[in-house]
PDB file of C-alpha atoms in Angstrom:
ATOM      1  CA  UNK A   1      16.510   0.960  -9.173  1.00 80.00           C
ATOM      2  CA  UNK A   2      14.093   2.192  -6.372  1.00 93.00           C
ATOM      3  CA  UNK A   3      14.187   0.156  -3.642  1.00 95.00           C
ATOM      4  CA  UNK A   4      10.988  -0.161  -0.807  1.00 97.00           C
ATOM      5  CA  UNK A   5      10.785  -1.557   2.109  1.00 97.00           C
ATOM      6  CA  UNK A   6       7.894  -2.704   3.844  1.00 97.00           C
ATOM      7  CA  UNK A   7       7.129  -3.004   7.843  1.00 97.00           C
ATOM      8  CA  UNK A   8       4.486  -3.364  10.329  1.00 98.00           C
ATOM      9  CA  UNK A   9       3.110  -6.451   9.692  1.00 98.00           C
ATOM     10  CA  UNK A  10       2.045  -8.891  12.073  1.00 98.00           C
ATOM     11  CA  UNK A  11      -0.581 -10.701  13.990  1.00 98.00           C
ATOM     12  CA  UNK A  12      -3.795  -9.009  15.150  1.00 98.00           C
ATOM     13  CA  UNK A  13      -7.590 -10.136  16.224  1.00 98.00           C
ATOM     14  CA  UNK A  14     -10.126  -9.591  14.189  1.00 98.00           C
ATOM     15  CA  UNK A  15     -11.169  -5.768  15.301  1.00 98.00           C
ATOM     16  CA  UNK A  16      -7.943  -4.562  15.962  1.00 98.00           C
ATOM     17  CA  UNK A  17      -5.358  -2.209  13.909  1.00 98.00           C
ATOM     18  CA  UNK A  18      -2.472  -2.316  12.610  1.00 98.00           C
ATOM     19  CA  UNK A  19      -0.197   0.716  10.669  1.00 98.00           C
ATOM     20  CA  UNK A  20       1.738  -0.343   7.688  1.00 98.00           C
ATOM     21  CA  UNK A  21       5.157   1.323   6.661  1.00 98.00           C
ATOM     22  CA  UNK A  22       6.733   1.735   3.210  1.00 98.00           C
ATOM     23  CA  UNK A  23       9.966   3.603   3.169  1.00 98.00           C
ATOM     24  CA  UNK A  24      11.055   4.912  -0.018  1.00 97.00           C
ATOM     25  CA  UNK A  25      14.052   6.832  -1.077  1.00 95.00           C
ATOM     26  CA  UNK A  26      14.504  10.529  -1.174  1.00 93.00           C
ATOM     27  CA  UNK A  27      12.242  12.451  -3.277  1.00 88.00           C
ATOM     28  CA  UNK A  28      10.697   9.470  -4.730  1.00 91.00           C
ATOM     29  CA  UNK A  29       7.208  10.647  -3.202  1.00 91.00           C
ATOM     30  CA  UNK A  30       8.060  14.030  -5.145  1.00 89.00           C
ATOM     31  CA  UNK A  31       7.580  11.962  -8.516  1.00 90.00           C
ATOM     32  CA  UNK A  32       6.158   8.845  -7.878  1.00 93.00           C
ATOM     33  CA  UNK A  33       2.525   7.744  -7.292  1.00 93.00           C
ATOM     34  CA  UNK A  34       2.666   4.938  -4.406  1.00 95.00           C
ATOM     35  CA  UNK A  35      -0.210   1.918  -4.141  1.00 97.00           C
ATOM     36  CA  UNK A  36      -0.632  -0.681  -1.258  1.00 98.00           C
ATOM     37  CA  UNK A  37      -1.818  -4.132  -2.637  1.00 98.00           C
ATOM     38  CA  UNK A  38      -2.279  -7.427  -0.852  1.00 98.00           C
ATOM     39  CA  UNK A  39      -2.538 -11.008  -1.983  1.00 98.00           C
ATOM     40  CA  UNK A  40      -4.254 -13.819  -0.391  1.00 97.00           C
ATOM     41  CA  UNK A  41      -2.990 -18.076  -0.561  1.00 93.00           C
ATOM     42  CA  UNK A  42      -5.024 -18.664  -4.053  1.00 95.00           C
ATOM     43  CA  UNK A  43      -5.903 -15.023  -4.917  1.00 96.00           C
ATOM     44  CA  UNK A  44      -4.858 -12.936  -7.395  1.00 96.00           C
ATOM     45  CA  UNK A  45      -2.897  -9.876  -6.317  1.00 97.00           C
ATOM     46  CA  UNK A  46      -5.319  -6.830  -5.574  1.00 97.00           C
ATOM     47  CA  UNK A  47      -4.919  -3.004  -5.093  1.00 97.00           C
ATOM     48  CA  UNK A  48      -6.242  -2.057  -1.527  1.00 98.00           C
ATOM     49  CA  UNK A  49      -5.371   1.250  -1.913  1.00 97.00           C
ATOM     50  CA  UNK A  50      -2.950   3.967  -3.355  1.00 96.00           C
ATOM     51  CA  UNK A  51      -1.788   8.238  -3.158  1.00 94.00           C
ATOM     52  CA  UNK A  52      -0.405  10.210  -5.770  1.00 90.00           C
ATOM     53  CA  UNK A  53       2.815  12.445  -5.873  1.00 87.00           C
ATOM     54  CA  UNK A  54       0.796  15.783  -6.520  1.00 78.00           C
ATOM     55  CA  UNK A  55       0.855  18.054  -3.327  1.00 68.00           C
ATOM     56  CA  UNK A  56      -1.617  16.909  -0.739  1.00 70.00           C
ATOM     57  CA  UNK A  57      -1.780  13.662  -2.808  1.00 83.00           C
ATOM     58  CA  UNK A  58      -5.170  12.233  -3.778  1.00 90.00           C
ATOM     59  CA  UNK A  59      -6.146   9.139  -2.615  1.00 93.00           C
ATOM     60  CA  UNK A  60      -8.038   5.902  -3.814  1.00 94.00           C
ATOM     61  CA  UNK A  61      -9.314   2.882  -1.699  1.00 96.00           C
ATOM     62  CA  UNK A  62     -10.752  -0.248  -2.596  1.00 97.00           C
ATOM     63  CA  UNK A  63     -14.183  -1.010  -1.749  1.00 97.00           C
ATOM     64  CA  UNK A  64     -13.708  -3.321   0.451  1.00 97.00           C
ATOM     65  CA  UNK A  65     -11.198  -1.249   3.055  1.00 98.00           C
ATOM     66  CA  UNK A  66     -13.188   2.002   2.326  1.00 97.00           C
ATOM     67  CA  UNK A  67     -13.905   3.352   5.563  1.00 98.00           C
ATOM     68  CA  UNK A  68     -11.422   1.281   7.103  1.00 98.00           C
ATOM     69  CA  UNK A  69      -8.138   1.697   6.018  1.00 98.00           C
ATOM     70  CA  UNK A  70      -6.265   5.369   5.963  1.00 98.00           C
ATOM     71  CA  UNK A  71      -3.423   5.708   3.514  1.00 97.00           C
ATOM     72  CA  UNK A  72      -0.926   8.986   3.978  1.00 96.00           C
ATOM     73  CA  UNK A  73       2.632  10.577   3.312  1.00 94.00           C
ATOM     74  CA  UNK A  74       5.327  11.983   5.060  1.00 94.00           C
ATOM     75  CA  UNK A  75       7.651  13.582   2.398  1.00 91.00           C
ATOM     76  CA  UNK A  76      10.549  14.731   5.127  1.00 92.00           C
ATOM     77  CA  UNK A  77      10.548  10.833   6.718  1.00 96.00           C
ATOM     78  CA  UNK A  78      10.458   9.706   3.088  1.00 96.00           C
ATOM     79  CA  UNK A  79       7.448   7.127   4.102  1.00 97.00           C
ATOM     80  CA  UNK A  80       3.979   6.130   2.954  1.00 97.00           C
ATOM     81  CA  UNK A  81       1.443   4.604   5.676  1.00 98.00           C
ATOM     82  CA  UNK A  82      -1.108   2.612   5.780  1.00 98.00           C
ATOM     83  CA  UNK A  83      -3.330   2.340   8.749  1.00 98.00           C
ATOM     84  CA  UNK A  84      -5.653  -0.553   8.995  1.00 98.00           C
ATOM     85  CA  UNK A  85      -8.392  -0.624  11.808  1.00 98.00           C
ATOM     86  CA  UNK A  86     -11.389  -2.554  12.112  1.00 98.00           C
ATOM     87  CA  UNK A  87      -9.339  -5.383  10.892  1.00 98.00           C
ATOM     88  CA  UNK A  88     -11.319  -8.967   9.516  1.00 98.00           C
ATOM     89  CA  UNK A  89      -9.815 -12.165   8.779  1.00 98.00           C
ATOM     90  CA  UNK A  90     -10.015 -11.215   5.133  1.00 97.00           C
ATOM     91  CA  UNK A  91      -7.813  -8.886   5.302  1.00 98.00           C
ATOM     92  CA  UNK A  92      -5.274 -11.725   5.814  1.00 98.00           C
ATOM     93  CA  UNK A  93      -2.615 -11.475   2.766  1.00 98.00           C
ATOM     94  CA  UNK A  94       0.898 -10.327   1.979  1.00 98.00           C
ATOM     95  CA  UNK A  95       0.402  -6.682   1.938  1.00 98.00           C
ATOM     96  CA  UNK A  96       2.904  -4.993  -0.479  1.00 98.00           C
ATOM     97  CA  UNK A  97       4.017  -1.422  -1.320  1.00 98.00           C
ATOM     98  CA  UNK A  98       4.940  -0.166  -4.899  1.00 97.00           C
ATOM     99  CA  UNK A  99       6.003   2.844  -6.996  1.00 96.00           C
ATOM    100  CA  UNK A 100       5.324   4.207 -10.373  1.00 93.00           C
ATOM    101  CA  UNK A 101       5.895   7.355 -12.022  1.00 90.00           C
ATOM    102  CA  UNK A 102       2.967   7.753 -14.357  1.00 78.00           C
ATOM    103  CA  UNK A 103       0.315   5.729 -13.320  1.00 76.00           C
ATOM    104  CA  UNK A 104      -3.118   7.038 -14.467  1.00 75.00           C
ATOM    105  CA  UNK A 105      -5.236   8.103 -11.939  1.00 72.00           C
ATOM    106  CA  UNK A 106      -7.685   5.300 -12.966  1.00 78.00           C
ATOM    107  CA  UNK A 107      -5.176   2.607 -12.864  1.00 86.00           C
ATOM    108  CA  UNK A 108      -3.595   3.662  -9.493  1.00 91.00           C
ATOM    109  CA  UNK A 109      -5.248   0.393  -8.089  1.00 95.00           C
ATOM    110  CA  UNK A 110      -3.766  -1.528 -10.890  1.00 94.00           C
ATOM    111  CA  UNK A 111      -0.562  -4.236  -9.949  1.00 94.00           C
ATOM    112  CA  UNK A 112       0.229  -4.395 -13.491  1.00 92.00           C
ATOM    113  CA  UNK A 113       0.410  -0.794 -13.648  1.00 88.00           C
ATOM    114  CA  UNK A 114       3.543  -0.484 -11.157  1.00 94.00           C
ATOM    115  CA  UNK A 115       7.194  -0.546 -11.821  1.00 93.00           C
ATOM    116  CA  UNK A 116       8.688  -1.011  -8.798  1.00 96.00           C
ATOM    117  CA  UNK A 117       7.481  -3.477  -5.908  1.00 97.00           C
ATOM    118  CA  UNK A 118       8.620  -3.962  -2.145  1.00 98.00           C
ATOM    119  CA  UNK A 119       9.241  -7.520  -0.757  1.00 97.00           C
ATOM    120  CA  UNK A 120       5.694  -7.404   1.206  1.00 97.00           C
ATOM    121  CA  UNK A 121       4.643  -7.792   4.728  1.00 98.00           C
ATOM    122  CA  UNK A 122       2.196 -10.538   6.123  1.00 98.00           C
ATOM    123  CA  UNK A 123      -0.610  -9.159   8.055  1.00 98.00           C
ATOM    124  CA  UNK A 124      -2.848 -12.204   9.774  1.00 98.00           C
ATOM    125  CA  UNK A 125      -5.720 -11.377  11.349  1.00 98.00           C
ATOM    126  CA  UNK A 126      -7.450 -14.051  13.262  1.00 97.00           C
ATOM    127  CA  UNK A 127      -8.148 -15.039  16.875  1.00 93.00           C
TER     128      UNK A 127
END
């Protein structure tokens, strides 16, 4: 039922940035908690980072991209970022978007946990 859509991907050296989109429809970020993941050739599928639908919306990161990696929300362009900089060839992966109305706040970086995914977006970071 709630469709997301995923852009921004590409092809960036190692070092660089990159800002992910995931455009949702109206209100969803109202109601819905929103979590980037990303999954590697051979890996299992892994949160890198999610927001939650409460004003100002709390955030959660993933070790690895701590520091790193920015997620936000615009509620009025009904979108959810994610800006990547300092990028390394492990961040290489599919990066997806998904939605969930009542995730816990400790399983926010959880796949299993979400309800609705977007198709994903291939970030490749290598020189």
């Amino acid at each position: 039922q709630l469709q997301l859509v995923e852009s921004g991907g590409g092809l960036v050296q190692p070092g660089g940035s990159l800002r992910l989109s995931c455009a949702v429809p109206e209100f969803t970020l109202t109601y819905y908690a929103i979590g980037w993941f990303r999954q590697a050739p051979g890996k299992e599928r892994e949160g890198v980072s999610c927001i939650s639908s409460s004003g100002g919306g709390s955030t959660n990161y993933a070790d690895s991209v701590k520091g790193r990696f920015t997620i936000s929300k615009d509620n009025a362009k009904n979108t959810v970022y994610l800006q990547m900089n300092s990028l390394k060839p492990e961040d290489t992966a599919v990066y997806y978007c998904a939605a969930d109305p009542y995730t816990a706040p400790d399983m926010c970086l959880m796949p299993h946990e979400y309800l609705y995914w977007g198709q994903g977006t291939q970030v490749t970071v290598s020189s």
